Tab-separated table of N, CA and C in Angstrom:
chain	number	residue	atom	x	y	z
A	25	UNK	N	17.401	-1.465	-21.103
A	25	UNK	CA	17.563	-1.286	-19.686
A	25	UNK	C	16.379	-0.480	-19.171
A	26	UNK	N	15.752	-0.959	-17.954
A	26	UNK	CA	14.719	-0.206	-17.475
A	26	UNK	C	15.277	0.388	-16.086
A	27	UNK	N	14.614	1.741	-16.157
A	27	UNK	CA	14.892	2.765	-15.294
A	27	UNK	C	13.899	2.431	-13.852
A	28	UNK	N	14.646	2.856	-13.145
A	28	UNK	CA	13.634	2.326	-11.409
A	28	UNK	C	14.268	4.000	-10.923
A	29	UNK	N	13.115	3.745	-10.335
A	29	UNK	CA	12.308	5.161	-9.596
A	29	UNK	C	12.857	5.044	-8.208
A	30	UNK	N	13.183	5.874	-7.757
A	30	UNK	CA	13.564	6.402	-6.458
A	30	UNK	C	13.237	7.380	-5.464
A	31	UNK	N	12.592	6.772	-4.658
A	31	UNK	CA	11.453	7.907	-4.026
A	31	UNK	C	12.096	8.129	-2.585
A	32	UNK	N	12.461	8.930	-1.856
A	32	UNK	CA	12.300	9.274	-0.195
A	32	UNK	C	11.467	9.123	0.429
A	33	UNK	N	11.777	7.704	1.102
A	33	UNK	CA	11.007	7.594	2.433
A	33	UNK	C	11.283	8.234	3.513
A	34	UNK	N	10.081	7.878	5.167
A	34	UNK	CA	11.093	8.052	5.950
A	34	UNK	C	10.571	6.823	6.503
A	35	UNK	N	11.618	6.184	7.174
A	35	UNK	CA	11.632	4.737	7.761
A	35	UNK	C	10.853	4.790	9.007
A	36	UNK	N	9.722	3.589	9.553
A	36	UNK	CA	9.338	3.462	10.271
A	36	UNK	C	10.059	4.073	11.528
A	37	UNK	N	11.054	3.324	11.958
A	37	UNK	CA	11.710	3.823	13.178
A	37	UNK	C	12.099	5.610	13.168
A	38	UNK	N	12.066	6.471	11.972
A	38	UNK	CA	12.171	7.487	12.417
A	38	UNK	C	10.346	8.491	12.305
A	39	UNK	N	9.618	7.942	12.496
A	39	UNK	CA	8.427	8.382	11.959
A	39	UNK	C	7.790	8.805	13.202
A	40	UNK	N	7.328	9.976	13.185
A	40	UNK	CA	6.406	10.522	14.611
A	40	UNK	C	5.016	10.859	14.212
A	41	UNK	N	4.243	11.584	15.078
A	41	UNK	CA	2.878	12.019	14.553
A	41	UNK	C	1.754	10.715	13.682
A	42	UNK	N	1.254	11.796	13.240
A	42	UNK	CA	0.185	10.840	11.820
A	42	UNK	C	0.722	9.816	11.091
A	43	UNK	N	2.078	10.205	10.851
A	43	UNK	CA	3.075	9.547	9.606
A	43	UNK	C	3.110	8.011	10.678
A	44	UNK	N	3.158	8.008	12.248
A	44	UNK	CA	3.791	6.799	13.046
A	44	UNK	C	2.618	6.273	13.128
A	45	UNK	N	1.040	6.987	13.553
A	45	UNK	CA	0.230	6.278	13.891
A	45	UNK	C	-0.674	5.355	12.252
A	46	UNK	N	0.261	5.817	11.012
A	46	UNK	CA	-0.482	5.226	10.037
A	46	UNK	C	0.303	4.275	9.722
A	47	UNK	N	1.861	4.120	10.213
A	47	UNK	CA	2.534	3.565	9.606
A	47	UNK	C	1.810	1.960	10.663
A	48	UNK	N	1.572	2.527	11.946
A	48	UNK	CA	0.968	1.563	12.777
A	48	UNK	C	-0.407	1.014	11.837
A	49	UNK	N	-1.169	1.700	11.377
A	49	UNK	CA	-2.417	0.992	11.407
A	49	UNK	C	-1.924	0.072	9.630
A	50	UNK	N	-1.039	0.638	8.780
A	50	UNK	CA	-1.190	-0.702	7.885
A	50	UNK	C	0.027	-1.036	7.838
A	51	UNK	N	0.331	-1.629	9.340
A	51	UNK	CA	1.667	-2.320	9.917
A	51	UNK	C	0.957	-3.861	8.982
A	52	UNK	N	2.125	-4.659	8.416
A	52	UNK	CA	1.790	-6.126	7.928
A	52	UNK	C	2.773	-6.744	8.622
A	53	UNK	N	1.941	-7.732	9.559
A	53	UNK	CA	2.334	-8.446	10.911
A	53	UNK	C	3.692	-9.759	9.465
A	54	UNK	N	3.032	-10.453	8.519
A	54	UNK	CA	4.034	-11.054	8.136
A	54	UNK	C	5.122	-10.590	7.710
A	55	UNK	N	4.968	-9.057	6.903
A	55	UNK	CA	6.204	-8.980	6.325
A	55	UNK	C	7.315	-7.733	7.156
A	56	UNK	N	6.320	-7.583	8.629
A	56	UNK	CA	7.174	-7.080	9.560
A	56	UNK	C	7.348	-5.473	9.454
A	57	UNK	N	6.784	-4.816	8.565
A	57	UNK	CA	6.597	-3.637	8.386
A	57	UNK	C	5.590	-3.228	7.326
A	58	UNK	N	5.588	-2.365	6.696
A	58	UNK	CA	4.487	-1.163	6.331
A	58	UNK	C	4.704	-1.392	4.495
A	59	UNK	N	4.046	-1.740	4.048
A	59	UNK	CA	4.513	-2.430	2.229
A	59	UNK	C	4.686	-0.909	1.849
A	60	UNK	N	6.083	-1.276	0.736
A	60	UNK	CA	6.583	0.013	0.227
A	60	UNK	C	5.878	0.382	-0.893
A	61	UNK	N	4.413	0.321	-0.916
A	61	UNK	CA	3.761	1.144	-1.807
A	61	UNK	C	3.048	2.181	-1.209
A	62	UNK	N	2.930	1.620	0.515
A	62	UNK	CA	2.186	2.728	1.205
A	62	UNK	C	3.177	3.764	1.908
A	63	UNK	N	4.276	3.333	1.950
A	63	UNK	CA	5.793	3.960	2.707
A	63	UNK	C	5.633	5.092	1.556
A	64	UNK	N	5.637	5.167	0.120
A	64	UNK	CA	6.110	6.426	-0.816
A	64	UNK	C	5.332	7.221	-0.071
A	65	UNK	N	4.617	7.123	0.532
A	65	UNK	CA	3.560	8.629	0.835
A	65	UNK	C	4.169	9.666	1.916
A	66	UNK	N	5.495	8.429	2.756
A	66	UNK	CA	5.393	9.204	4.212
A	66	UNK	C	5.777	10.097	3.702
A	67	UNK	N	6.185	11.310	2.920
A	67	UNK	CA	6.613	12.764	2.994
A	67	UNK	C	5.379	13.705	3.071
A	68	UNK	N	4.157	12.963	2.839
A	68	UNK	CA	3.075	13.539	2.704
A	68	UNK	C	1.447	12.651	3.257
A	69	UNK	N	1.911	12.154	4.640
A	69	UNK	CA	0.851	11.738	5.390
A	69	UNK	C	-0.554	11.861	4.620
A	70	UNK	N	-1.085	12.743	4.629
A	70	UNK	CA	-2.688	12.401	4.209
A	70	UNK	C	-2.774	11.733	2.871
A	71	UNK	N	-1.981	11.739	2.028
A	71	UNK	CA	-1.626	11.023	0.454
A	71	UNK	C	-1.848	9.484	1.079
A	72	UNK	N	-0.730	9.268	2.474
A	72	UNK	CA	-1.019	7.689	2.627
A	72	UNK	C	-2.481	7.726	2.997
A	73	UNK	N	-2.927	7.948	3.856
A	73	UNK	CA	-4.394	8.082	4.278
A	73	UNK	C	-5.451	7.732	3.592
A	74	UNK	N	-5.564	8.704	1.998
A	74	UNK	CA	-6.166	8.432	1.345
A	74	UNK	C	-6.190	6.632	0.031
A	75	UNK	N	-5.120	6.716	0.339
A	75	UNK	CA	-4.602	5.357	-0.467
A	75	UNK	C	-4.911	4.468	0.399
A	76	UNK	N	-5.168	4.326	1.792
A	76	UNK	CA	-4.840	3.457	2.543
A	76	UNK	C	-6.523	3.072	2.603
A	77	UNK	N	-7.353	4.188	2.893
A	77	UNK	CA	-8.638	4.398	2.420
A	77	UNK	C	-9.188	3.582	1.340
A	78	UNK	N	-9.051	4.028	0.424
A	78	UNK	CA	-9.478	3.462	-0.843
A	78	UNK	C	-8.771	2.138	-1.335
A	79	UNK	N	-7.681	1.491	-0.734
A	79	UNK	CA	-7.287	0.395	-0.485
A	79	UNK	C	-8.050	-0.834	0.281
A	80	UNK	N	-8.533	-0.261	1.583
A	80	UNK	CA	-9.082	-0.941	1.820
A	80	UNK	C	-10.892	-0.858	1.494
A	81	UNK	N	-11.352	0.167	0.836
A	81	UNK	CA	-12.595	0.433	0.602
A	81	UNK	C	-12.627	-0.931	-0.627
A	82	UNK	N	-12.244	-0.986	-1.450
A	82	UNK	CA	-11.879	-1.549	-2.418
A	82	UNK	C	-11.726	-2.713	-2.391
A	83	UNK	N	-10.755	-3.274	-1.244
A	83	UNK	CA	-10.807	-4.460	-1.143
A	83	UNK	C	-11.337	-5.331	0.161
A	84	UNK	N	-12.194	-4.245	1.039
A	84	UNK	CA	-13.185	-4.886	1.936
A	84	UNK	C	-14.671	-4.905	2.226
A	85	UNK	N	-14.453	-3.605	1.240
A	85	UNK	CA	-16.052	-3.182	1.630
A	85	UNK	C	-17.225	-4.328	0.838
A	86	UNK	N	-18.287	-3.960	0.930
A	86	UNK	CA	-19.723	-4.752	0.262
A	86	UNK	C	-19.529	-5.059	-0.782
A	87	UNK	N	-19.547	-5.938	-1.746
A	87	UNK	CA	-19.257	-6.293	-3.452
A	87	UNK	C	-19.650	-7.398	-3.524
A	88	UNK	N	-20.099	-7.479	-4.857
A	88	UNK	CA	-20.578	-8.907	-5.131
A	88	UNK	C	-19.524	-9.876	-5.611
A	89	UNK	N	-18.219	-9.052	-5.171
A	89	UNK	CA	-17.124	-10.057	-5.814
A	89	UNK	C	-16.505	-10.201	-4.465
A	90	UNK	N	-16.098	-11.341	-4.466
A	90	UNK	CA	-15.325	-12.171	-2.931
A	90	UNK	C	-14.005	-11.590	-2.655
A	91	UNK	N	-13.605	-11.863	-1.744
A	91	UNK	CA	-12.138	-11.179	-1.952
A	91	UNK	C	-11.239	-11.715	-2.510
A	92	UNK	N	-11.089	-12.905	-3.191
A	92	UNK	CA	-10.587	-13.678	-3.474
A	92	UNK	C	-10.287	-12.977	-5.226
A	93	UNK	N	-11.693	-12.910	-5.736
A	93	UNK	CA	-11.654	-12.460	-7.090
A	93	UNK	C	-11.302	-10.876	-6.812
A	94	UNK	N	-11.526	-10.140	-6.016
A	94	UNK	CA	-10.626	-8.978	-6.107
A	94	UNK	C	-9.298	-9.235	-6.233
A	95	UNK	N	-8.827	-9.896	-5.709
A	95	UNK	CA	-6.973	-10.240	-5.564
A	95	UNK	C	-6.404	-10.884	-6.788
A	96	UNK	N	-7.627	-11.408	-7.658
A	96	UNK	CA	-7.158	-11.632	-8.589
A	96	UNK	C	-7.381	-10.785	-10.129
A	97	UNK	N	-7.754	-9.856	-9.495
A	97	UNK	CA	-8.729	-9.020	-10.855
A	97	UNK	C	-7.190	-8.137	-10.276
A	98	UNK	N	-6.459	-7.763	-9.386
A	98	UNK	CA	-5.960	-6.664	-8.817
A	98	UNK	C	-4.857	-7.140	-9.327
A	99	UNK	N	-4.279	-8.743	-9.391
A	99	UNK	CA	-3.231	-9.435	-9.858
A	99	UNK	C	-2.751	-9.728	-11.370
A	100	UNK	N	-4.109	-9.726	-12.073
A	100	UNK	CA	-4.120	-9.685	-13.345
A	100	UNK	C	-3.741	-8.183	-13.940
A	101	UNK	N	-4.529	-7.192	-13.452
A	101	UNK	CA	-4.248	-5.851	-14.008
A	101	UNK	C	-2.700	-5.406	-13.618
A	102	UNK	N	-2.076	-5.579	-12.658
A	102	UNK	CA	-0.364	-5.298	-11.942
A	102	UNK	C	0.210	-6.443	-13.149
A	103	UNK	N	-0.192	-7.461	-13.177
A	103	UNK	CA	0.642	-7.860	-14.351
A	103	UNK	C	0.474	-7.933	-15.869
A	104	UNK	N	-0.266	-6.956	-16.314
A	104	UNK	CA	-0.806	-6.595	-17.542
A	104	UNK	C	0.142	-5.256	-17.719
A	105	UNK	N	-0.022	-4.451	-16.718
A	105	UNK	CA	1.010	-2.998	-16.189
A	105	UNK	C	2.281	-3.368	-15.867
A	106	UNK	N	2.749	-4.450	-16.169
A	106	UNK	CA	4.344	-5.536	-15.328
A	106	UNK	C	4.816	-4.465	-14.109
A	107	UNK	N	3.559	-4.583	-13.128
A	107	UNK	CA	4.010	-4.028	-12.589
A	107	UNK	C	3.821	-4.923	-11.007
A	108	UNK	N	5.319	-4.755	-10.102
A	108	UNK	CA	5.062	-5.614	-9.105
A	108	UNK	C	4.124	-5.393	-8.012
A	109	UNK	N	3.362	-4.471	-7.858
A	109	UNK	CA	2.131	-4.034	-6.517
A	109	UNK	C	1.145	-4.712	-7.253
């Protein structure tokens, strides 16, 4: 049996400040809210910030790899780690 982790969020609709205007900027229009890998942070706003940062540094900035092969270099390693992000 595998153990799952349980973290405190706080849910979009109760979110004010930094915590609302970040939950706004990596709002995902398809899946209608904020992916719950970037939600673990709200107890500690700048944690998302920085993830959200280097998230997208990572997967937008200049590289000689397309984005395409990032998503899959990013897909291979999450499932090497069986892990679902």
């Amino acid at each position: 049996m595998s153990a799952r982790a349980w973290i405190h969020v706080i849910p979009e609709a109760e979110a004010t400040g930094e915590l609302q205007a970040l939950y706004a900027q990596e709002f995902d229009a398809e899946k209608q809210g904020t992916d719950n890998i970037m939600a673990v942070h709200s107890l500690n706003p700048p944690t998302l910030r920085a993830h959200a940062d280097l998230y997208h540094t990572v997967m937008h900035a200049q590289s000689p790899l397309r984005r395409s092969e990032r998503e899959m270099v990013a897909l291979v390693v999450s499932a090497i780690n069986q892990c679902r992000y």
